[in-house]
Coordinates of C-alpha atoms and ligand atoms in Angstrom, one line a residue:
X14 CA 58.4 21.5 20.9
X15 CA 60.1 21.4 17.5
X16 CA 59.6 18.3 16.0
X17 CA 63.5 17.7 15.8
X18 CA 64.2 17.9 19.4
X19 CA 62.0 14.3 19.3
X20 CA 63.5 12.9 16.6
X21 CA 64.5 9.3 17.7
X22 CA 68.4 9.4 16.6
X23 CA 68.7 6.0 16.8
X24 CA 66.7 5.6 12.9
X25 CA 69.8 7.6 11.5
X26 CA 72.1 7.1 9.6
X27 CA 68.9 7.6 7.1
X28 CA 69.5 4.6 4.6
X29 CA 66.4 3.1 3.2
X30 CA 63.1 3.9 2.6
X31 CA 61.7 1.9 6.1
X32 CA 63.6 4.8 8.2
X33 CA 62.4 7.6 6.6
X34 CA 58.7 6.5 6.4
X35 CA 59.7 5.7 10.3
X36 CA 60.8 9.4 10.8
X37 CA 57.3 10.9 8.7
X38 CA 55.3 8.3 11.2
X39 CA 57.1 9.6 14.2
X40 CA 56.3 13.6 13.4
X41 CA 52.6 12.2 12.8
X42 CA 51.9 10.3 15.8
X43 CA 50.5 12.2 19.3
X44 CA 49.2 15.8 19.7
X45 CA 52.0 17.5 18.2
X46 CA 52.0 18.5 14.8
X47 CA 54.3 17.4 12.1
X48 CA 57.5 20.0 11.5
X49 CA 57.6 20.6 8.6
X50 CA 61.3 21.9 7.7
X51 CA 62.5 18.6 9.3
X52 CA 60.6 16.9 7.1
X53 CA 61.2 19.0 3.6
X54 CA 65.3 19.4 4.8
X55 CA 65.2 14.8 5.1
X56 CA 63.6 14.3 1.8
X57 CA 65.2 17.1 0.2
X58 CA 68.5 15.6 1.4
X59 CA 67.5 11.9 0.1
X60 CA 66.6 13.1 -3.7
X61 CA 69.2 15.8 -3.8
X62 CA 71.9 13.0 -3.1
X63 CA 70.0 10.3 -5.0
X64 CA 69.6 12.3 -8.4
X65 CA 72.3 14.2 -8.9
X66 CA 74.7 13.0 -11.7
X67 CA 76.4 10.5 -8.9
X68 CA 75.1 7.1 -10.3
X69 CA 73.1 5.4 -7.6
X70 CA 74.5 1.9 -6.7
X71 CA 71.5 0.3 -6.1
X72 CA 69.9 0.7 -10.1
X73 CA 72.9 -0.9 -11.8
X74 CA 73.9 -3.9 -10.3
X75 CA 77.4 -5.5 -11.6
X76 CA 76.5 -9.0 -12.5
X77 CA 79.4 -11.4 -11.6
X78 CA 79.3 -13.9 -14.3
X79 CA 79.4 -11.4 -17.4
X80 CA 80.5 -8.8 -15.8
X81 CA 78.5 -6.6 -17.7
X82 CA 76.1 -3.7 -15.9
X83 CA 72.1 -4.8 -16.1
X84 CA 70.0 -2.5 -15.4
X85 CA 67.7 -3.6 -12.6
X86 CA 64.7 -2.7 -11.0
X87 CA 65.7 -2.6 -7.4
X88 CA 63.8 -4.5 -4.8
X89 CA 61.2 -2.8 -3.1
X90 CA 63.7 -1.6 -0.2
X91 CA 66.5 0.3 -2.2
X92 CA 69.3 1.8 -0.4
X93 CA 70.5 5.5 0.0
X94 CA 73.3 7.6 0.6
X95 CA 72.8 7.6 4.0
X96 CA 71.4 10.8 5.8
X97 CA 73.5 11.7 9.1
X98 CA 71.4 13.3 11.8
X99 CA 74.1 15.8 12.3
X100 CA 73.4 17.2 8.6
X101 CA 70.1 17.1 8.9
X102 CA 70.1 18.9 13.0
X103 CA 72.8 21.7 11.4
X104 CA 70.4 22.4 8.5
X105 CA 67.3 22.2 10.4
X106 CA 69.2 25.1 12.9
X107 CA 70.3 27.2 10.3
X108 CA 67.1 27.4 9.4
X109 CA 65.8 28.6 12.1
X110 CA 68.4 30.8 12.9
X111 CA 67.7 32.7 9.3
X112 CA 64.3 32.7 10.1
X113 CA 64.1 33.9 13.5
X114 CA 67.1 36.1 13.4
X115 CA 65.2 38.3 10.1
X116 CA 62.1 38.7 11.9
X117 CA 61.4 40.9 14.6
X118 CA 58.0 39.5 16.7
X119 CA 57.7 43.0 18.9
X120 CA 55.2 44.7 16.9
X121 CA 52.9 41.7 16.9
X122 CA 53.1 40.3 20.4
X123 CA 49.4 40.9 20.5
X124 CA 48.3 39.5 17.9
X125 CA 46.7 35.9 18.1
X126 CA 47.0 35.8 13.7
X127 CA 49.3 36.6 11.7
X128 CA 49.0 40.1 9.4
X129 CA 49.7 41.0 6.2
X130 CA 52.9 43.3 6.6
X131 CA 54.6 39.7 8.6
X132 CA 53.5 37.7 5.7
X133 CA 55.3 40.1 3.7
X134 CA 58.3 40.4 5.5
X135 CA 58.4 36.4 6.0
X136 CA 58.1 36.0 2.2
X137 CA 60.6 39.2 1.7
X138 CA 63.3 37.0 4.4
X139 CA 63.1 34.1 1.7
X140 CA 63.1 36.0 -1.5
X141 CA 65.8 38.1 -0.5
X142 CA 68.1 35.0 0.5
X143 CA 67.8 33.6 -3.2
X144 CA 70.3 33.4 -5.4
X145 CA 70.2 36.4 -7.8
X146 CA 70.0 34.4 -10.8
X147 CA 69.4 30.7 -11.5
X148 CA 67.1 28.6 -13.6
X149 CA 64.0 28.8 -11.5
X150 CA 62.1 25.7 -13.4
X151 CA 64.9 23.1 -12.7
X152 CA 64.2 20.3 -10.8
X153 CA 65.2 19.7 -7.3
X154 CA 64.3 23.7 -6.1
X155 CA 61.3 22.8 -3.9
X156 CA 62.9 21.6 -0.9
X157 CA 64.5 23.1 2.0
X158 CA 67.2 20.9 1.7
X159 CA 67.7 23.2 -1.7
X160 CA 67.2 26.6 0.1
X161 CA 69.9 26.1 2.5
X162 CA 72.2 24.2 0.8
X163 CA 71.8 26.2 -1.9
X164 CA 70.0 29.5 -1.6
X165 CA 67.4 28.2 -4.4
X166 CA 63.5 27.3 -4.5
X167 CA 61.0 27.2 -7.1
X168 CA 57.7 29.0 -7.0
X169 CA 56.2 26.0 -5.0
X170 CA 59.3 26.0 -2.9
X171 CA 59.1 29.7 -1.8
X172 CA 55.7 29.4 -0.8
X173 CA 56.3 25.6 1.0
X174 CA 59.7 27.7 3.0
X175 CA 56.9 30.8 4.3
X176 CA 55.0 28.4 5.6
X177 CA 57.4 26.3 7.4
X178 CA 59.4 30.1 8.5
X179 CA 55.6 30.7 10.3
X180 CA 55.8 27.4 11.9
X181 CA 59.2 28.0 13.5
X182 CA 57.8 31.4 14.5
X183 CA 54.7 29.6 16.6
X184 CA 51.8 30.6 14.0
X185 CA 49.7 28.1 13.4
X186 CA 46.6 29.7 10.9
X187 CA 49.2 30.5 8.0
X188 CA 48.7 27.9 6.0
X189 CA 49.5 26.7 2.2
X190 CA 47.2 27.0 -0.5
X191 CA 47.3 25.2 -4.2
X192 CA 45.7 25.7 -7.2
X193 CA 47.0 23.4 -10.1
X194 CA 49.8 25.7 -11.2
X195 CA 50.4 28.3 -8.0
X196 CA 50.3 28.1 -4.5
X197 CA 49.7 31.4 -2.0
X198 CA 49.0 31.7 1.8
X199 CA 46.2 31.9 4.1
X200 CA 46.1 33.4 7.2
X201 CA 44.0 35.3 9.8
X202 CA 40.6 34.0 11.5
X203 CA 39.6 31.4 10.2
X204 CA 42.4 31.3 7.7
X205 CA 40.0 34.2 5.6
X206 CA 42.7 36.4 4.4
X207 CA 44.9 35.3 1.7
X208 CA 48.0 36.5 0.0
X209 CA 50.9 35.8 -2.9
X210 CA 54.2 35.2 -1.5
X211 CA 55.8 33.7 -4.5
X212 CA 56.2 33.9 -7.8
X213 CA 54.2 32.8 -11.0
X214 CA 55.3 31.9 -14.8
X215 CA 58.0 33.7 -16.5
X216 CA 58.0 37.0 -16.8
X217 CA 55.1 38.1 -14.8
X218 CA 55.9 40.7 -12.0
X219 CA 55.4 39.4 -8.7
X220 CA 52.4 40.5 -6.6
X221 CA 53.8 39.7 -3.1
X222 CA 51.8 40.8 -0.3
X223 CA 48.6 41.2 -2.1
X224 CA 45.6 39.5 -1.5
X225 CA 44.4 36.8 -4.4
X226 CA 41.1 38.0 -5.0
X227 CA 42.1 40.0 -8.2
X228 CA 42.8 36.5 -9.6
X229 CA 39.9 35.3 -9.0
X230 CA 37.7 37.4 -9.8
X231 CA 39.3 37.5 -13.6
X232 CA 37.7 33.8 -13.0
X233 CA 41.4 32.5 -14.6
X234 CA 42.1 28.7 -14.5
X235 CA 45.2 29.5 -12.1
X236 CA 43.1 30.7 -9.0
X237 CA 40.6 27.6 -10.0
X238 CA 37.1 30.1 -9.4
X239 CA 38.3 30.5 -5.5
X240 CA 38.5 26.4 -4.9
X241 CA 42.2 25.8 -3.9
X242 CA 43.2 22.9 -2.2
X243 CA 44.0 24.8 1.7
X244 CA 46.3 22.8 3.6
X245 CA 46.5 22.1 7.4
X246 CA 50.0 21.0 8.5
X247 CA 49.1 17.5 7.5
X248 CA 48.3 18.2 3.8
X249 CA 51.1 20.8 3.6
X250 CA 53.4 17.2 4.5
X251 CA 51.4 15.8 1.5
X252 CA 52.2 18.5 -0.4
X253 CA 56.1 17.9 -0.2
X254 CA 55.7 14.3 -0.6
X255 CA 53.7 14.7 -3.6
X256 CA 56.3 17.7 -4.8
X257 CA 59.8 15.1 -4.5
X258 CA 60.8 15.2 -8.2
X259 CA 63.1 11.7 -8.8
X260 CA 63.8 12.7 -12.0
X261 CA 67.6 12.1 -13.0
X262 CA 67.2 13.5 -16.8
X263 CA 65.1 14.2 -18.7
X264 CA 64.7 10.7 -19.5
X265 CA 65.4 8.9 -16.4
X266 CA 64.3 8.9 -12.8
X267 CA 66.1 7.0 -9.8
X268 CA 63.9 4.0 -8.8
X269 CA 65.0 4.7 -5.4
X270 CA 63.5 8.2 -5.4
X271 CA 60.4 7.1 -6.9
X272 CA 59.6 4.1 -4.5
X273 CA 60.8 6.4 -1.5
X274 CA 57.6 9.1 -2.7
X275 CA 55.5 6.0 -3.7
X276 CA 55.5 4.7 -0.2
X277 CA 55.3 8.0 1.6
X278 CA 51.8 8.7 -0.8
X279 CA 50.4 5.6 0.5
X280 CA 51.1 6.5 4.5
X281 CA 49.6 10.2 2.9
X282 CA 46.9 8.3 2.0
X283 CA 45.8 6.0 4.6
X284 CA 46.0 8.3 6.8
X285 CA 43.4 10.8 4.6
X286 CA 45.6 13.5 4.4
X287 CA 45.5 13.7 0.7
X288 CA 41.3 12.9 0.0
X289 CA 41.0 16.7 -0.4
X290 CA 44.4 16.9 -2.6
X291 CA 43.2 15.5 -6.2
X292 CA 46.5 16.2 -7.5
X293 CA 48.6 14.1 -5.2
X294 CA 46.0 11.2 -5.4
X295 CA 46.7 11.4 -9.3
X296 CA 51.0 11.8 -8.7
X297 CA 50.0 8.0 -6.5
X298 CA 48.4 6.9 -10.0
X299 CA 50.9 8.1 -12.2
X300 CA 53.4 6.0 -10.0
X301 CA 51.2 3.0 -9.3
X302 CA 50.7 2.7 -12.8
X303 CA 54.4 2.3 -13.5
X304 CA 54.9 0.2 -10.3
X305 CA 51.7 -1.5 -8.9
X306 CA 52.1 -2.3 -5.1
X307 CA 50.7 -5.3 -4.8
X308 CA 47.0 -5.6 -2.8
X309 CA 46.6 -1.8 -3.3
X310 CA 43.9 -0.2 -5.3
X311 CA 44.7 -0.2 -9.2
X312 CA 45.8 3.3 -10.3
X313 CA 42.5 3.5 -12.3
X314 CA 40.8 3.2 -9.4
X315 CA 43.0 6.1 -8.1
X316 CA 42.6 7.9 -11.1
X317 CA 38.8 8.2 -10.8
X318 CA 39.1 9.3 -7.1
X319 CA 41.1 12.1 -7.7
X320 CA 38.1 12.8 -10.0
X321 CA 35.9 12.2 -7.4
X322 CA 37.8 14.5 -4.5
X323 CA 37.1 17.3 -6.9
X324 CA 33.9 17.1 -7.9
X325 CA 33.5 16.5 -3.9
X326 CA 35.7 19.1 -2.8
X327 CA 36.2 21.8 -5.3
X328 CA 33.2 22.4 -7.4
X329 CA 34.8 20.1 -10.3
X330 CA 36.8 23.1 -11.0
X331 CA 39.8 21.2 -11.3
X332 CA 41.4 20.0 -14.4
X333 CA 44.3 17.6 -14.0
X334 CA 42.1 14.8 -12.6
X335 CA 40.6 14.3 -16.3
X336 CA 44.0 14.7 -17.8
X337 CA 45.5 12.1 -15.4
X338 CA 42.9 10.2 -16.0
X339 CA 42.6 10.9 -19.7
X340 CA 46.3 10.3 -20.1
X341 CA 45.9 7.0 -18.2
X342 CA 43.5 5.8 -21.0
X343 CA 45.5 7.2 -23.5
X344 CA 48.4 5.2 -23.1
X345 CA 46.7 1.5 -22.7
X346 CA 45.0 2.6 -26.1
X347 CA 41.5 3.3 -24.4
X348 CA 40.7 5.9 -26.9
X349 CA 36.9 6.5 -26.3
X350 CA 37.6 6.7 -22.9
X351 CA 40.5 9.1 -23.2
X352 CA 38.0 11.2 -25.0
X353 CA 35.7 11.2 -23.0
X354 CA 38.0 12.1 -19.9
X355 CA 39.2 15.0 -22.5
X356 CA 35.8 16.3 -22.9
X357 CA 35.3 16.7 -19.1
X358 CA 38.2 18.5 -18.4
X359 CA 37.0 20.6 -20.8
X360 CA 33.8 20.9 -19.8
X361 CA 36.0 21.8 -16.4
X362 CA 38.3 24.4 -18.3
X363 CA 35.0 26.3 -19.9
X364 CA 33.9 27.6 -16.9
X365 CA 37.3 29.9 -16.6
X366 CA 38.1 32.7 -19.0
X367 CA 41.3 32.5 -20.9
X368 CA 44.4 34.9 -18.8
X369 CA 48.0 35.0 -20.0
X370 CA 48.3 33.2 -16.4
X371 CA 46.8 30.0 -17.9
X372 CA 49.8 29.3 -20.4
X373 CA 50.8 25.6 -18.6
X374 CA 46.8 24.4 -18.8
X375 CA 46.7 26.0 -22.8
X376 CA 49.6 23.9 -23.3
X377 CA 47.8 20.9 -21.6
X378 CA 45.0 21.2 -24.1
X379 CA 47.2 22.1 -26.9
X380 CA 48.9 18.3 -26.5
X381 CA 45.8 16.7 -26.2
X382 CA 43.8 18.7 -29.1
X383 CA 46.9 19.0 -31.8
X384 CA 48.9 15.7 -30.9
X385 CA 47.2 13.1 -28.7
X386 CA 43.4 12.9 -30.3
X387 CA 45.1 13.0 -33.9
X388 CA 47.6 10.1 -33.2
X389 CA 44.4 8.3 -31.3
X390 CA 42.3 9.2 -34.8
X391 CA 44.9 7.8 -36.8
X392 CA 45.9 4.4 -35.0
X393 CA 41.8 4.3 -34.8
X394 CA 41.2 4.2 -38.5
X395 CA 43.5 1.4 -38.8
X396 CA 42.4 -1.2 -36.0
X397 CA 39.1 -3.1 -35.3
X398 CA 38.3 -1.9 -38.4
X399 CA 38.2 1.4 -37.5
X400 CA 34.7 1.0 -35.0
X401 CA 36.1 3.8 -32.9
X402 CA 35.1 5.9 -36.1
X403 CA 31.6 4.8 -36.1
X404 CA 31.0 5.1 -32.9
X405 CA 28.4 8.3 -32.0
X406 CA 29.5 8.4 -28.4
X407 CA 33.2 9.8 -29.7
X408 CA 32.4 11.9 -32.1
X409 CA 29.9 13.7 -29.1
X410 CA 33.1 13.4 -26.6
X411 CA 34.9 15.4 -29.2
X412 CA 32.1 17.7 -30.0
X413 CA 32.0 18.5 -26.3
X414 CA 35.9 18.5 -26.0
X415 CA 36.5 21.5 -28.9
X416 CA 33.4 23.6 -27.4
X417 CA 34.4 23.6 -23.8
X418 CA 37.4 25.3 -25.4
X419 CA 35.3 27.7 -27.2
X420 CA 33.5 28.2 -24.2
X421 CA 36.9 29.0 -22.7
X422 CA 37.7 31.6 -25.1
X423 CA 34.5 33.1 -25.2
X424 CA 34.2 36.5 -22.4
X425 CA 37.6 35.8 -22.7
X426 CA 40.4 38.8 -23.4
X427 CA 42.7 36.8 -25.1
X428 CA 41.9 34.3 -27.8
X429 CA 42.4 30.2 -27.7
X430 CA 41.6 29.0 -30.5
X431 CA 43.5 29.7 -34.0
X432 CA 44.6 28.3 -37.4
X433 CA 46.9 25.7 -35.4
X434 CA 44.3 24.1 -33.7
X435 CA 41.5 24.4 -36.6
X436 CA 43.2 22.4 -39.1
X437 CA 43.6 19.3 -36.5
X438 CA 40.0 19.6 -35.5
X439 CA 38.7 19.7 -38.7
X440 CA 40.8 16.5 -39.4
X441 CA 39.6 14.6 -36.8
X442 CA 35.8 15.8 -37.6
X443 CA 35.8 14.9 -40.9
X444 CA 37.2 11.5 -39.9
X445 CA 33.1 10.8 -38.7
X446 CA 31.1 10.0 -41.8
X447 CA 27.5 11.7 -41.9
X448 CA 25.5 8.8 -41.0
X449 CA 28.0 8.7 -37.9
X450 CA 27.6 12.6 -37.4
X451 CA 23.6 12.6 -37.9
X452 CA 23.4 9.9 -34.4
X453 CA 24.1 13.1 -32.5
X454 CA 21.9 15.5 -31.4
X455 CA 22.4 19.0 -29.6
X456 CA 19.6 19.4 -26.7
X457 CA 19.5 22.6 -25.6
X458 CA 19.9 23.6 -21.7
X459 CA 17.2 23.9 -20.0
X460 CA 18.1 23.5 -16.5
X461 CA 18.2 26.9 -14.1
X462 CA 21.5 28.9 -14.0
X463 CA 22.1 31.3 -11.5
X464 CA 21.4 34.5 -12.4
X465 CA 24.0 36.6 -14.6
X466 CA 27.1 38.2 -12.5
X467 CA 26.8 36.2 -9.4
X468 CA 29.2 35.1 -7.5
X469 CA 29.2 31.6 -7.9
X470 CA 31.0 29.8 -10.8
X471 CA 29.7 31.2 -14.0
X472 CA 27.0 29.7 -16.0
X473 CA 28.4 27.6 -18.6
X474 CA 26.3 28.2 -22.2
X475 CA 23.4 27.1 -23.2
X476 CA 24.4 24.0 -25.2
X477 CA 26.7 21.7 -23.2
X478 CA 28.0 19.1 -25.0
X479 CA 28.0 16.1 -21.9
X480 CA 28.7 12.6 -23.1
X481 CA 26.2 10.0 -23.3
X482 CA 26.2 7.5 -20.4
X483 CA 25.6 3.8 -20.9
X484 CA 22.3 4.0 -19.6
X485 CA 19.1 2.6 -20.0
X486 CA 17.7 1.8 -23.2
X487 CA 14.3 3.2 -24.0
X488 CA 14.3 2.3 -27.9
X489 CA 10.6 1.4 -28.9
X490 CA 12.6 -0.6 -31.8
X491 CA 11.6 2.3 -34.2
X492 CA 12.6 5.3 -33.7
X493 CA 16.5 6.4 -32.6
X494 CA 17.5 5.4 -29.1
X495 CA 17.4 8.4 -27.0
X496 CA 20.7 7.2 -24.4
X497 CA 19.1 8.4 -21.2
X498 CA 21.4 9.3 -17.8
X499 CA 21.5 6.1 -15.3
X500 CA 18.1 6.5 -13.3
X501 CA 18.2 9.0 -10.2
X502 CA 20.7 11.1 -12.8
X503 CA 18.8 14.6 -14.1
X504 CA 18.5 14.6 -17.8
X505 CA 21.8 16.2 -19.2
X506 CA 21.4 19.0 -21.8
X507 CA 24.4 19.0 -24.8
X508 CA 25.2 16.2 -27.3
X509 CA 24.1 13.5 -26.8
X510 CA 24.7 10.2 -29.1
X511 CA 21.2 8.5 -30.3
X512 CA 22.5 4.9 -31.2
Ligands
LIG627 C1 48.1 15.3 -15.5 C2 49.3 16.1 -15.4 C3 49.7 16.8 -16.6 C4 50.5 15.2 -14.8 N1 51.1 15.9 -13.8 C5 50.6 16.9 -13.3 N2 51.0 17.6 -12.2 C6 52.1 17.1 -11.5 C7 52.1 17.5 -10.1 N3 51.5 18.8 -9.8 C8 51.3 19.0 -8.5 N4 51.2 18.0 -7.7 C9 51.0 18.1 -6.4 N5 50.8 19.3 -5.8 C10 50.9 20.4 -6.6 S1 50.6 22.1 -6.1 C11 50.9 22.7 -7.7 C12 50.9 24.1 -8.0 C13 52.2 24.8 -7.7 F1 52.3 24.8 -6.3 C14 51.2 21.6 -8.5 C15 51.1 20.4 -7.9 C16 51.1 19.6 -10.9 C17 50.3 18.9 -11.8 S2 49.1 17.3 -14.1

């Protein structure tokens, strides 16, 4: 039974955040499974009327006395626009009206899976009800509160609406899949066929209908070596929490907005649908770090478990988790640490060969490599006397930061690395005087690879540069102290920093 049919009427008018986490509890409890268009069309409604250019009541409240506007963090219980159940029931119908009205079951009333040709046609019934022409990368195109309202949907939004469509239509193995910049479908036995039902980047021709392994097999960042995140109907809810935008400008975000998906991440979380999802784990830190709930892990804490779900999960093929938590450091002025989050994401990003597909991840390490370690280098030289500067352990973070993206580029087609990004480097390099420079030492890799062309995730080259770790200290008082791994940790090959 849809999941609207046993909606409990009585929480609407939808005003606060308590009735909507109500209404995400409700399509969670018992043996049915959540509905997903309900739940994309009532949070799509909520940040569609919260951030548009309306001003919401509840962030500026009118004080009496001076009668002048102060800006206030709202309490933790903001108010809405409320949400009627009758919007909400006509949407959720029309919705199933488009979707079961554009596709014709007959040919497949045999079939226990979905096939190909109905992914294709479920994917053609949303593209072809877009609007011809719109900025696709605006905010507030994900939900499908946006596609019926609206005829529009991002990238994300076109594959979250096929999946939803294959729900109304009874099938329950097509599921979403994410990488860190595209999301496709699977489908079939054991969810083993996959295929692209959306968009990606500007430009790029669609490939709708086909399978992904093309994509992966160029072993480009944006199928992440075969290691998406694949949802069940509970991480596909995760996935819309995590995708509510509360942005109001470029420069502002409603509070409400951002407490509503705060609290929402939290029910994600305790209820384990999003240990597997290292991205939304890091969205929860991003906003924990700007609003701690009180009693709740810190969003450092988070930070490293996103880290954590993908070297669990996912092969550490990931990237954001280091630049969430790389970011994290960066802004309380944790520069080592920064770096050394930076030098594991690219030790992550090596792996992958460099595709015109990866231009958002380039970008990524652009920022970090031409604007963030600079300004760190600089602010570094001029407090606690510049120790960051004579400190081995960075220098062999950065070491291994700028080869992971030479590793990138190498068996690559196109090149990373040029002019732009040399000049920076050899700024920051040069900041480490020789007697910094000679502490490090380049061990070569001895440990066994698989052998060349298999299947797995490719080799990475002989030299790794892997940060020391505080670790025992086995100086003899003499000689340089070798910085071993923390006992019951192989010996790492790469640079390693002999303070
Ligand atoms: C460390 C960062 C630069 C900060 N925000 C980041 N993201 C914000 C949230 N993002 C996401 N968060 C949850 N789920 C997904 S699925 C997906 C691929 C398109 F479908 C992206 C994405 C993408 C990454 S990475």
């Amino acid at each position: 039974m849809a999941g609207i049919q046993s909606l409990d009427k009585r929480l609407f008018p939808l005003k606060d955040i308590p009735s909507i986490i109500e209404v995400f509890k409700s399509q969670m409890e018992g043996l049915k499974e959540p509905d997903l268009a309900l739940l994309s069309i009532v949070v799509g409604a909520v940040e569609n009327t919260m951030t548009c250019i309306r001003p919401s009541l509840s962030t500026a409240i009118t004080s009496q006395k001076t009668n002048e506007t102060d800006l206030v963090i709202t309490n933790q219980n903001p108010n809405f626009f409320p949400i009627e159940f009758n919007i909400v029931e006509a949407l959720y119908e029309r919705f199933v009206a488009i979707v079961r009205g554009s596709v014709d079951l007959t040919p497949y009333v045999n079939n226990k899976y979905a096939v190909r040709e109905l992914v294709k046609k479920v994917s053609d019934v949303i593209w072809n009800s877009l609007t011809r022409s719109y900025y696709k990368d605006r905010a507030h195109l994900q939900s499908l509160y946006s596609y019926l309202t609206g005829n529009k949907l991002d990238c994300f939004g076109v594959a979250f609406a096929v999946v939803a469509a294959f729900q109304v239509l009874g099938y329950n193995d097509v599921h979403l899949a994410l990488s860190e910049d595209h999301a496709w479908v699977v489908f079939g036995e054991h969810g083993a066929e996959t295929a692209e039902v959306t968009w990606h980047g500007k430009g790029n021709e669609d490939k709708r209908g086909q399978p992904i392994g093309a994509g992966v097999a160029s072993k480009s960042w944006l199928y992440v070596n075969g290691c998406p995140v694949i949802c069940n109907r509970y991480t596909e809810v995760a996935a819309l929490v995590s995708s509510i935008n509360p942005s109001l400008s470029a420069t502002s975000e409603s509070v409400e907005v951002s407490l509503l998906q705060q609290q929402l991440l939290w029910l994600m979380y305790d209820n384990g649908y999003i240990l597997r999802y290292p991205m939304a784990i890091g969205n929860l830190g991003d906003l924990e770090e700007i609003n701690p709930t009180s009693g709740r892990s810190p969003c450092s804490i988070l930070f490293q478990e996103g880290i954590i779900s993908s070297r669990k999960y996912y092969h550490n093929m990931h990237v954001y988790p280091y630049t969430y938590q790389g970011g994290y450091f960066y802004r309380h002025y944790m520069y080592k640490e920064a770096f050394e989050s930076w030098a594991n994401a690219s030790d992550v990003i090596r792996q992958y060969n460099y595709s015109r597909d990866d231009e958002e991840i380039y970008k990524e390490f652009m920022e970090i490599a031409n604007e963030l370690i600079p300004h760190a280098m600089k602010v570094a030289s001029s407090t606690n006397n510049g120790t960051l500067l004579r400190d081995p352990e960075c220098f062999a973070h950065l070491l291994r930061f700028y080869d992971g993206l030479c590793g990138w580029e190498e068996g690559s087609q196109t090149p990373v690395l040029h002019i732009g990004w040399a000049k920076p480097l050899v700024n920051t390099i040069s900041k480490f005087d020789a007697e910094v420079r000679s502490q490090v030492a380049i061990l070569p890799d001895l440990s066994e690879k698989p052998p060349p062309n298999s299947n797995t995730a490719s080799e990475a080259n002989n030299n790794d540069i892997i940060p020391t770790k505080p670790a025992r200290n086995l100086s003899d008082g003499n000689s340089p102290t070798v910085v071993e791994p923390p006992v019951g940790e192989a010996p790492h090959p790469g640079i390693v920093a002999l303070t």
